[in-house]
Amino acid sequence: MNYIKQVNAFYKMIQDNPLSSNAQCLYNYLLNKCSELGWKSEFSISNLIVCGFTSLSRQALDRARNELVQKGYIEYKKGRSNQAGKYLIVSFVTQNDTQDNTQSDTQNNTQERTHLLHIK
């Protein structure tokens, strides 16, 4: 997953599929945590840690997480007693988006280098 492309896609999506500020805060925290963990497809994190980093109350966390799940931004599996729940960040960046952007970036870089060579 590409962090910048996922963030950009997320902010485009919330224009048509708005989220509460608590859900946005939670999503950004979870995306950051997923990145720190090397983009594991699924990762566990305790409610206590999430609440501590986001400053959400337990009730606000439950509402924000439920909102993200219902609107398709994340998947969540509740943990068993004394086990943290598991999160999965839904990718909004398709393989075609990545390929198109890579091709476009390569073409732009080549054009810029060619332009600079002609200037010299």
PDB file of N, CA, C and O in Angstrom, residues 16-86:
ATOM      1  N   ASP A  16     -17.566  12.542  -0.782  1.00  0.00           N
ATOM      2  CA  ASP A  16     -18.828  11.915  -1.168  1.00  0.00           C
ATOM      3  C   ASP A  16     -19.385  11.014  -0.068  1.00  0.00           C
ATOM      4  O   ASP A  16     -20.569  10.686  -0.088  1.00  0.00           O
ATOM      5  N   ASN A  17     -18.546  10.581   0.826  1.00  0.00           N
ATOM      6  CA  ASN A  17     -18.929   9.654   1.884  1.00  0.00           C
ATOM      7  C   ASN A  17     -18.393  10.207   3.206  1.00  0.00           C
ATOM      8  O   ASN A  17     -17.431   9.669   3.764  1.00  0.00           O
ATOM      9  N   PRO A  18     -18.980  11.313   3.700  1.00  0.00           N
ATOM     10  CA  PRO A  18     -18.403  12.026   4.844  1.00  0.00           C
ATOM     11  C   PRO A  18     -18.324  11.190   6.123  1.00  0.00           C
ATOM     12  O   PRO A  18     -19.102  10.261   6.327  1.00  0.00           O
ATOM     13  N   LEU A  19     -17.339  11.561   6.934  1.00  0.00           N
ATOM     14  CA  LEU A  19     -17.112  10.909   8.223  1.00  0.00           C
ATOM     15  C   LEU A  19     -17.075  11.962   9.322  1.00  0.00           C
ATOM     16  O   LEU A  19     -16.669  13.100   9.084  1.00  0.00           O
ATOM     17  N   SER A  20     -17.420  11.547  10.518  1.00  0.00           N
ATOM     18  CA  SER A  20     -17.281  12.424  11.685  1.00  0.00           C
ATOM     19  C   SER A  20     -15.806  12.714  11.925  1.00  0.00           C
ATOM     20  O   SER A  20     -14.924  11.974  11.450  1.00  0.00           O
ATOM     21  N   SER A  21     -15.523  13.766  12.653  1.00  0.00           N
ATOM     22  CA  SER A  21     -14.122  14.085  12.952  1.00  0.00           C
ATOM     23  C   SER A  21     -13.468  12.976  13.766  1.00  0.00           C
ATOM     24  O   SER A  21     -12.281  12.690  13.578  1.00  0.00           O
ATOM     25  N   ASN A  22     -14.217  12.325  14.659  1.00  0.00           N
ATOM     26  CA  ASN A  22     -13.644  11.213  15.431  1.00  0.00           C
ATOM     27  C   ASN A  22     -13.273  10.039  14.523  1.00  0.00           C
ATOM     28  O   ASN A  22     -12.230   9.415  14.706  1.00  0.00           O
ATOM     29  N   ALA A  23     -14.116   9.750  13.534  1.00  0.00           N
ATOM     30  CA  ALA A  23     -13.823   8.657  12.608  1.00  0.00           C
ATOM     31  C   ALA A  23     -12.606   9.010  11.752  1.00  0.00           C
ATOM     32  O   ALA A  23     -11.762   8.152  11.489  1.00  0.00           O
ATOM     33  N   GLN A  24     -12.493  10.264  11.338  1.00  0.00           N
ATOM     34  CA  GLN A  24     -11.320  10.693  10.566  1.00  0.00           C
ATOM     35  C   GLN A  24     -10.047  10.570  11.402  1.00  0.00           C
ATOM     36  O   GLN A  24      -9.021  10.102  10.910  1.00  0.00           O
ATOM     37  N   CYS A  25     -10.126  10.979  12.651  1.00  0.00           N
ATOM     38  CA  CYS A  25      -8.974  10.872  13.554  1.00  0.00           C
ATOM     39  C   CYS A  25      -8.563   9.407  13.715  1.00  0.00           C
ATOM     40  O   CYS A  25      -7.379   9.069  13.602  1.00  0.00           O
ATOM     41  N   LEU A  26      -9.526   8.553  13.948  1.00  0.00           N
ATOM     42  CA  LEU A  26      -9.244   7.126  14.128  1.00  0.00           C
ATOM     43  C   LEU A  26      -8.647   6.533  12.859  1.00  0.00           C
ATOM     44  O   LEU A  26      -7.657   5.794  12.919  1.00  0.00           O
ATOM     45  N   TYR A  27      -9.211   6.860  11.719  1.00  0.00           N
ATOM     46  CA  TYR A  27      -8.700   6.328  10.453  1.00  0.00           C
ATOM     47  C   TYR A  27      -7.240   6.735  10.245  1.00  0.00           C
ATOM     48  O   TYR A  27      -6.405   5.898   9.899  1.00  0.00           O
ATOM     49  N   ASN A  28      -6.945   8.001  10.462  1.00  0.00           N
ATOM     50  CA  ASN A  28      -5.565   8.471  10.274  1.00  0.00           C
ATOM     51  C   ASN A  28      -4.605   7.776  11.235  1.00  0.00           C
ATOM     52  O   ASN A  28      -3.490   7.416  10.849  1.00  0.00           O
ATOM     53  N   TYR A  29      -5.033   7.570  12.465  1.00  0.00           N
ATOM     54  CA  TYR A  29      -4.181   6.847  13.427  1.00  0.00           C
ATOM     55  C   TYR A  29      -3.950   5.410  12.961  1.00  0.00           C
ATOM     56  O   TYR A  29      -2.820   4.914  12.971  1.00  0.00           O
ATOM     57  N   LEU A  30      -5.028   4.727  12.547  1.00  0.00           N
ATOM     58  CA  LEU A  30      -4.904   3.334  12.117  1.00  0.00           C
ATOM     59  C   LEU A  30      -4.048   3.206  10.861  1.00  0.00           C
ATOM     60  O   LEU A  30      -3.242   2.274  10.753  1.00  0.00           O
ATOM     61  N   LEU A  31      -4.192   4.140   9.935  1.00  0.00           N
ATOM     62  CA  LEU A  31      -3.375   4.102   8.727  1.00  0.00           C
ATOM     63  C   LEU A  31      -1.900   4.276   9.082  1.00  0.00           C
ATOM     64  O   LEU A  31      -1.038   3.568   8.564  1.00  0.00           O
ATOM     65  N   ASN A  32      -1.618   5.198   9.974  1.00  0.00           N
ATOM     66  CA  ASN A  32      -0.238   5.418  10.418  1.00  0.00           C
ATOM     67  C   ASN A  32       0.306   4.161  11.091  1.00  0.00           C
ATOM     68  O   ASN A  32       1.436   3.741  10.831  1.00  0.00           O
ATOM     69  N   LYS A  33      -0.489   3.555  11.951  1.00  0.00           N
ATOM     70  CA  LYS A  33      -0.056   2.336  12.652  1.00  0.00           C
ATOM     71  C   LYS A  33       0.205   1.207  11.650  1.00  0.00           C
ATOM     72  O   LYS A  33       1.210   0.499  11.750  1.00  0.00           O
ATOM     73  N   CYS A  34      -0.645   1.069  10.672  1.00  0.00           N
ATOM     74  CA  CYS A  34      -0.466   0.039   9.640  1.00  0.00           C
ATOM     75  C   CYS A  34       0.849   0.274   8.892  1.00  0.00           C
ATOM     76  O   CYS A  34       1.602  -0.668   8.634  1.00  0.00           O
ATOM     77  N   SER A  35       1.133   1.526   8.581  1.00  0.00           N
ATOM     78  CA  SER A  35       2.391   1.866   7.912  1.00  0.00           C
ATOM     79  C   SER A  35       3.592   1.514   8.782  1.00  0.00           C
ATOM     80  O   SER A  35       4.558   0.924   8.313  1.00  0.00           O
ATOM     81  N   GLU A  36       3.526   1.866  10.066  1.00  0.00           N
ATOM     82  CA  GLU A  36       4.621   1.554  11.000  1.00  0.00           C
ATOM     83  C   GLU A  36       4.884   0.052  11.071  1.00  0.00           C
ATOM     84  O   GLU A  36       6.016  -0.374  11.262  1.00  0.00           O
ATOM     85  N   LEU A  37       3.833  -0.731  10.925  1.00  0.00           N
ATOM     86  CA  LEU A  37       3.944  -2.189  11.032  1.00  0.00           C
ATOM     87  C   LEU A  37       4.311  -2.857   9.706  1.00  0.00           C
ATOM     88  O   LEU A  37       4.285  -4.077   9.590  1.00  0.00           O
ATOM     89  N   GLY A  38       4.648  -2.048   8.710  1.00  0.00           N
ATOM     90  CA  GLY A  38       5.081  -2.605   7.429  1.00  0.00           C
ATOM     91  C   GLY A  38       3.945  -3.046   6.534  1.00  0.00           C
ATOM     92  O   GLY A  38       4.088  -3.968   5.738  1.00  0.00           O
ATOM     93  N   TRP A  39       2.776  -2.409   6.675  1.00  0.00           N
ATOM     94  CA  TRP A  39       1.609  -2.676   5.843  1.00  0.00           C
ATOM     95  C   TRP A  39       1.110  -4.108   5.973  1.00  0.00           C
ATOM     96  O   TRP A  39       0.773  -4.751   4.986  1.00  0.00           O
ATOM     97  N   LYS A  40       1.091  -4.610   7.215  1.00  0.00           N
ATOM     98  CA  LYS A  40       0.488  -5.922   7.447  1.00  0.00           C
ATOM     99  C   LYS A  40      -0.965  -5.857   6.989  1.00  0.00           C
ATOM    100  O   LYS A  40      -1.639  -4.844   7.170  1.00  0.00           O
ATOM    101  N   SER A  41      -1.445  -6.940   6.402  1.00  0.00           N
ATOM    102  CA  SER A  41      -2.821  -6.925   5.916  1.00  0.00           C
ATOM    103  C   SER A  41      -3.803  -6.801   7.083  1.00  0.00           C
ATOM    104  O   SER A  41      -4.867  -6.212   6.947  1.00  0.00           O
ATOM    105  N   GLU A  42      -3.425  -7.332   8.218  1.00  0.00           N
ATOM    106  CA  GLU A  42      -4.272  -7.271   9.409  1.00  0.00           C
ATOM    107  C   GLU A  42      -3.364  -7.050  10.609  1.00  0.00           C
ATOM    108  O   GLU A  42      -2.286  -7.627  10.681  1.00  0.00           O
ATOM    109  N   PHE A  43      -3.779  -6.197  11.530  1.00  0.00           N
ATOM    110  CA  PHE A  43      -2.958  -5.943  12.707  1.00  0.00           C
ATOM    111  C   PHE A  43      -3.849  -5.753  13.923  1.00  0.00           C
ATOM    112  O   PHE A  43      -5.013  -5.364  13.814  1.00  0.00           O
ATOM    113  N   SER A  44      -3.291  -6.044  15.085  1.00  0.00           N
ATOM    114  CA  SER A  44      -4.019  -5.920  16.349  1.00  0.00           C
ATOM    115  C   SER A  44      -3.493  -4.735  17.126  1.00  0.00           C
ATOM    116  O   SER A  44      -2.284  -4.464  17.123  1.00  0.00           O
ATOM    117  N   ILE A  45      -4.411  -4.072  17.810  1.00  0.00           N
ATOM    118  CA  ILE A  45      -4.030  -2.973  18.693  1.00  0.00           C
ATOM    119  C   ILE A  45      -5.127  -2.819  19.740  1.00  0.00           C
ATOM    120  O   ILE A  45      -6.317  -2.914  19.425  1.00  0.00           O
ATOM    121  N   SER A  46      -4.713  -2.626  20.965  1.00  0.00           N
ATOM    122  CA  SER A  46      -5.690  -2.582  22.051  1.00  0.00           C
ATOM    123  C   SER A  46      -6.468  -1.270  22.054  1.00  0.00           C
ATOM    124  O   SER A  46      -5.980  -0.222  21.621  1.00  0.00           O
ATOM    125  N   ASN A  47      -7.684  -1.357  22.566  1.00  0.00           N
ATOM    126  CA  ASN A  47      -8.516  -0.161  22.691  1.00  0.00           C
ATOM    127  C   ASN A  47      -7.848   0.889  23.572  1.00  0.00           C
ATOM    128  O   ASN A  47      -7.947   2.087  23.293  1.00  0.00           O
ATOM    129  N   LEU A  48      -7.168   0.455  24.598  1.00  0.00           N
ATOM    130  CA  LEU A  48      -6.504   1.373  25.511  1.00  0.00           C
ATOM    131  C   LEU A  48      -5.444   2.208  24.785  1.00  0.00           C
ATOM    132  O   LEU A  48      -5.364   3.424  24.954  1.00  0.00           O
ATOM    133  N   ILE A  49      -4.670   1.567  23.938  1.00  0.00           N
ATOM    134  CA  ILE A  49      -3.635   2.279  23.181  1.00  0.00           C
ATOM    135  C   ILE A  49      -4.276   3.234  22.176  1.00  0.00           C
ATOM    136  O   ILE A  49      -3.870   4.393  22.047  1.00  0.00           O
ATOM    137  N   VAL A  50      -5.302   2.761  21.465  1.00  0.00           N
ATOM    138  CA  VAL A  50      -5.981   3.621  20.489  1.00  0.00           C
ATOM    139  C   VAL A  50      -6.573   4.839  21.182  1.00  0.00           C
ATOM    140  O   VAL A  50      -6.408   5.975  20.715  1.00  0.00           O
ATOM    141  N   CYS A  51      -7.237   4.621  22.301  1.00  0.00           N
ATOM    142  CA  CYS A  51      -7.826   5.745  23.043  1.00  0.00           C
ATOM    143  C   CYS A  51      -6.743   6.710  23.522  1.00  0.00           C
ATOM    144  O   CYS A  51      -6.923   7.935  23.475  1.00  0.00           O
ATOM    145  N   GLY A  52      -5.618   6.182  23.968  1.00  0.00           N
ATOM    146  CA  GLY A  52      -4.529   7.026  24.442  1.00  0.00           C
ATOM    147  C   GLY A  52      -3.954   7.910  23.354  1.00  0.00           C
ATOM    148  O   GLY A  52      -3.693   9.100  23.572  1.00  0.00           O
ATOM    149  N   PHE A  53      -3.767   7.377  22.154  1.00  0.00           N
ATOM    150  CA  PHE A  53      -3.181   8.151  21.055  1.00  0.00           C
ATOM    151  C   PHE A  53      -4.167   9.110  20.406  1.00  0.00           C
ATOM    152  O   PHE A  53      -3.787  10.164  19.918  1.00  0.00           O
ATOM    153  N   THR A  54      -5.431   8.725  20.362  1.00  0.00           N
ATOM    154  CA  THR A  54      -6.431   9.551  19.676  1.00  0.00           C
ATOM    155  C   THR A  54      -7.178  10.495  20.616  1.00  0.00           C
ATOM    156  O   THR A  54      -7.880  11.383  20.153  1.00  0.00           O
ATOM    157  N   SER A  55      -7.038  10.277  21.905  1.00  0.00           N
ATOM    158  CA  SER A  55      -7.782  11.033  22.932  1.00  0.00           C
ATOM    159  C   SER A  55      -9.289  10.812  22.836  1.00  0.00           C
ATOM    160  O   SER A  55     -10.072  11.639  23.305  1.00  0.00           O
ATOM    161  N   LEU A  56      -9.689   9.705  22.245  1.00  0.00           N
ATOM    162  CA  LEU A  56     -11.112   9.355  22.197  1.00  0.00           C
ATOM    163  C   LEU A  56     -11.483   8.575  23.449  1.00  0.00           C
ATOM    164  O   LEU A  56     -10.691   7.763  23.937  1.00  0.00           O
ATOM    165  N   SER A  57     -12.682   8.813  23.946  1.00  0.00           N
ATOM    166  CA  SER A  57     -13.190   7.979  25.039  1.00  0.00           C
ATOM    167  C   SER A  57     -13.500   6.601  24.454  1.00  0.00           C
ATOM    168  O   SER A  57     -13.565   6.430  23.226  1.00  0.00           O
ATOM    169  N   ARG A  58     -13.707   5.633  25.294  1.00  0.00           N
ATOM    170  CA  ARG A  58     -14.017   4.282  24.814  1.00  0.00           C
ATOM    171  C   ARG A  58     -15.316   4.289  23.993  1.00  0.00           C
ATOM    172  O   ARG A  58     -15.418   3.651  22.946  1.00  0.00           O
ATOM    173  N   GLN A  59     -16.308   5.049  24.454  1.00  0.00           N
ATOM    174  CA  GLN A  59     -17.574   5.123  23.730  1.00  0.00           C
ATOM    175  C   GLN A  59     -17.388   5.803  22.363  1.00  0.00           C
ATOM    176  O   GLN A  59     -17.932   5.365  21.356  1.00  0.00           O
ATOM    177  N   ALA A  60     -16.595   6.865  22.332  1.00  0.00           N
ATOM    178  CA  ALA A  60     -16.329   7.569  21.075  1.00  0.00           C
ATOM    179  C   ALA A  60     -15.545   6.670  20.116  1.00  0.00           C
ATOM    180  O   ALA A  60     -15.793   6.680  18.904  1.00  0.00           O
ATOM    181  N   LEU A  61     -14.617   5.890  20.654  1.00  0.00           N
ATOM    182  CA  LEU A  61     -13.859   4.942  19.830  1.00  0.00           C
ATOM    183  C   LEU A  61     -14.800   3.930  19.203  1.00  0.00           C
ATOM    184  O   LEU A  61     -14.725   3.664  17.996  1.00  0.00           O
ATOM    185  N   ASP A  62     -15.690   3.366  19.991  1.00  0.00           N
ATOM    186  CA  ASP A  62     -16.631   2.373  19.471  1.00  0.00           C
ATOM    187  C   ASP A  62     -17.501   2.965  18.361  1.00  0.00           C
ATOM    188  O   ASP A  62     -17.715   2.335  17.321  1.00  0.00           O
ATOM    189  N   ARG A  63     -17.980   4.189  18.548  1.00  0.00           N
ATOM    190  CA  ARG A  63     -18.823   4.833  17.535  1.00  0.00           C
ATOM    191  C   ARG A  63     -18.021   5.126  16.253  1.00  0.00           C
ATOM    192  O   ARG A  63     -18.500   4.872  15.147  1.00  0.00           O
ATOM    193  N   ALA A  64     -16.815   5.659  16.426  1.00  0.00           N
ATOM    194  CA  ALA A  64     -15.973   6.000  15.272  1.00  0.00           C
ATOM    195  C   ALA A  64     -15.592   4.737  14.504  1.00  0.00           C
ATOM    196  O   ALA A  64     -15.641   4.709  13.264  1.00  0.00           O
ATOM    197  N   ARG A  65     -15.208   3.692  15.203  1.00  0.00           N
ATOM    198  CA  ARG A  65     -14.825   2.431  14.559  1.00  0.00           C
ATOM    199  C   ARG A  65     -16.022   1.833  13.811  1.00  0.00           C
ATOM    200  O   ARG A  65     -15.897   1.404  12.662  1.00  0.00           O
ATOM    201  N   ASN A  66     -17.185   1.861  14.431  1.00  0.00           N
ATOM    202  CA  ASN A  66     -18.389   1.342  13.795  1.00  0.00           C
ATOM    203  C   ASN A  66     -18.725   2.139  12.536  1.00  0.00           C
ATOM    204  O   ASN A  66     -19.105   1.572  11.508  1.00  0.00           O
ATOM    205  N   GLU A  67     -18.550   3.449  12.589  1.00  0.00           N
ATOM    206  CA  GLU A  67     -18.788   4.301  11.421  1.00  0.00           C
ATOM    207  C   GLU A  67     -17.838   3.931  10.279  1.00  0.00           C
ATOM    208  O   GLU A  67     -18.258   3.814   9.119  1.00  0.00           O
ATOM    209  N   LEU A  68     -16.560   3.725  10.598  1.00  0.00           N
ATOM    210  CA  LEU A  68     -15.576   3.345   9.577  1.00  0.00           C
ATOM    211  C   LEU A  68     -15.900   1.991   8.960  1.00  0.00           C
ATOM    212  O   LEU A  68     -15.756   1.797   7.753  1.00  0.00           O
ATOM    213  N   VAL A  69     -16.342   1.064   9.778  1.00  0.00           N
ATOM    214  CA  VAL A  69     -16.702  -0.267   9.288  1.00  0.00           C
ATOM    215  C   VAL A  69     -17.940  -0.174   8.403  1.00  0.00           C
ATOM    216  O   VAL A  69     -17.959  -0.702   7.279  1.00  0.00           O
ATOM    217  N   GLN A  70     -18.973   0.507   8.878  1.00  0.00           N
ATOM    218  CA  GLN A  70     -20.226   0.594   8.118  1.00  0.00           C
ATOM    219  C   GLN A  70     -20.043   1.280   6.776  1.00  0.00           C
ATOM    220  O   GLN A  70     -20.697   0.917   5.798  1.00  0.00           O
ATOM    221  N   LYS A  71     -19.144   2.254   6.706  1.00  0.00           N
ATOM    222  CA  LYS A  71     -18.943   2.995   5.466  1.00  0.00           C
ATOM    223  C   LYS A  71     -17.841   2.395   4.592  1.00  0.00           C
ATOM    224  O   LYS A  71     -17.519   2.933   3.536  1.00  0.00           O
ATOM    225  N   GLY A  72     -17.243   1.277   5.046  1.00  0.00           N
ATOM    226  CA  GLY A  72     -16.309   0.537   4.204  1.00  0.00           C
ATOM    227  C   GLY A  72     -14.871   1.029   4.198  1.00  0.00           C
ATOM    228  O   GLY A  72     -14.105   0.672   3.319  1.00  0.00           O
ATOM    229  N   TYR A  73     -14.481   1.802   5.206  1.00  0.00           N
ATOM    230  CA  TYR A  73     -13.111   2.306   5.267  1.00  0.00           C
ATOM    231  C   TYR A  73     -12.153   1.300   5.915  1.00  0.00           C
ATOM    232  O   TYR A  73     -10.976   1.275   5.586  1.00  0.00           O
ATOM    233  N   ILE A  74     -12.674   0.501   6.850  1.00  0.00           N
ATOM    234  CA  ILE A  74     -11.868  -0.516   7.537  1.00  0.00           C
ATOM    235  C   ILE A  74     -12.709  -1.765   7.741  1.00  0.00           C
ATOM    236  O   ILE A  74     -13.937  -1.735   7.604  1.00  0.00           O
ATOM    237  N   GLU A  75     -12.016  -2.844   8.100  1.00  0.00           N
ATOM    238  CA  GLU A  75     -12.672  -4.044   8.610  1.00  0.00           C
ATOM    239  C   GLU A  75     -12.163  -4.237  10.025  1.00  0.00           C
ATOM    240  O   GLU A  75     -11.022  -3.876  10.331  1.00  0.00           O
ATOM    241  N   TYR A  76     -13.006  -4.771  10.903  1.00  0.00           N
ATOM    242  CA  TYR A  76     -12.627  -4.942  12.299  1.00  0.00           C
ATOM    243  C   TYR A  76     -13.185  -6.256  12.818  1.00  0.00           C
ATOM    244  O   TYR A  76     -14.338  -6.601  12.553  1.00  0.00           O
ATOM    245  N   LYS A  77     -12.317  -6.986  13.535  1.00  0.00           N
ATOM    246  CA  LYS A  77     -12.741  -8.211  14.219  1.00  0.00           C
ATOM    247  C   LYS A  77     -12.485  -8.020  15.702  1.00  0.00           C
ATOM    248  O   LYS A  77     -11.327  -7.808  16.117  1.00  0.00           O
ATOM    249  N   LYS A  78     -13.526  -8.083  16.473  1.00  0.00           N
ATOM    250  CA  LYS A  78     -13.405  -7.914  17.913  1.00  0.00           C
ATOM    251  C   LYS A  78     -12.584  -9.058  18.495  1.00  0.00           C
ATOM    252  O   LYS A  78     -12.749 -10.221  18.118  1.00  0.00           O
ATOM    253  N   GLY A  79     -11.682  -8.708  19.432  1.00  0.00           N
ATOM    254  CA  GLY A  79     -10.871  -9.724  20.088  1.00  0.00           C
ATOM    255  C   GLY A  79     -11.653 -10.464  21.153  1.00  0.00           C
ATOM    256  O   GLY A  79     -12.657  -9.979  21.651  1.00  0.00           O
ATOM    257  N   ARG A  80     -11.178 -11.629  21.481  1.00  0.00           N
ATOM    258  CA  ARG A  80     -11.784 -12.370  22.593  1.00  0.00           C
ATOM    259  C   ARG A  80     -11.351 -11.720  23.893  1.00  0.00           C
ATOM    260  O   ARG A  80     -10.551 -10.793  23.882  1.00  0.00           O
ATOM    261  N   SER A  81     -11.834 -12.205  25.001  1.00  0.00           N
ATOM    262  CA  SER A  81     -11.499 -11.580  26.290  1.00  0.00           C
ATOM    263  C   SER A  81      -9.983 -11.445  26.445  1.00  0.00           C
ATOM    264  O   SER A  81      -9.227 -12.370  26.159  1.00  0.00           O
ATOM    265  N   ASN A  82      -9.553 -10.267  26.835  1.00  0.00           N
ATOM    266  CA  ASN A  82      -8.140  -9.931  27.035  1.00  0.00           C
ATOM    267  C   ASN A  82      -7.293 -10.024  25.759  1.00  0.00           C
ATOM    268  O   ASN A  82      -6.078 -10.166  25.847  1.00  0.00           O
ATOM    269  N   GLN A  83      -7.916  -9.985  24.601  1.00  0.00           N
ATOM    270  CA  GLN A  83      -7.178  -9.950  23.336  1.00  0.00           C
ATOM    271  C   GLN A  83      -7.617  -8.707  22.558  1.00  0.00           C
ATOM    272  O   GLN A  83      -8.798  -8.357  22.545  1.00  0.00           O
ATOM    273  N   ALA A  84      -6.645  -8.055  21.930  1.00  0.00           N
ATOM    274  CA  ALA A  84      -6.939  -6.859  21.145  1.00  0.00           C
ATOM    275  C   ALA A  84      -7.683  -7.229  19.867  1.00  0.00           C
ATOM    276  O   ALA A  84      -7.506  -8.313  19.321  1.00  0.00           O
ATOM    277  N   GLY A  85      -8.496  -6.299  19.410  1.00  0.00           N
ATOM    278  CA  GLY A  85      -9.204  -6.487  18.154  1.00  0.00           C
ATOM    279  C   GLY A  85      -8.248  -6.397  16.970  1.00  0.00           C
ATOM    280  O   GLY A  85      -7.127  -5.902  17.091  1.00  0.00           O
ATOM    281  N   LYS A  86      -8.698  -6.888  15.814  1.00  0.00           N
ATOM    282  CA  LYS A  86      -7.869  -6.875  14.610  1.00  0.00           C
ATOM    283  C   LYS A  86      -8.473  -5.912  13.588  1.00  0.00           C
ATOM    284  O   LYS A  86      -9.677  -5.926  13.336  1.00  0.00           O
TER     285      LYS A  86
END
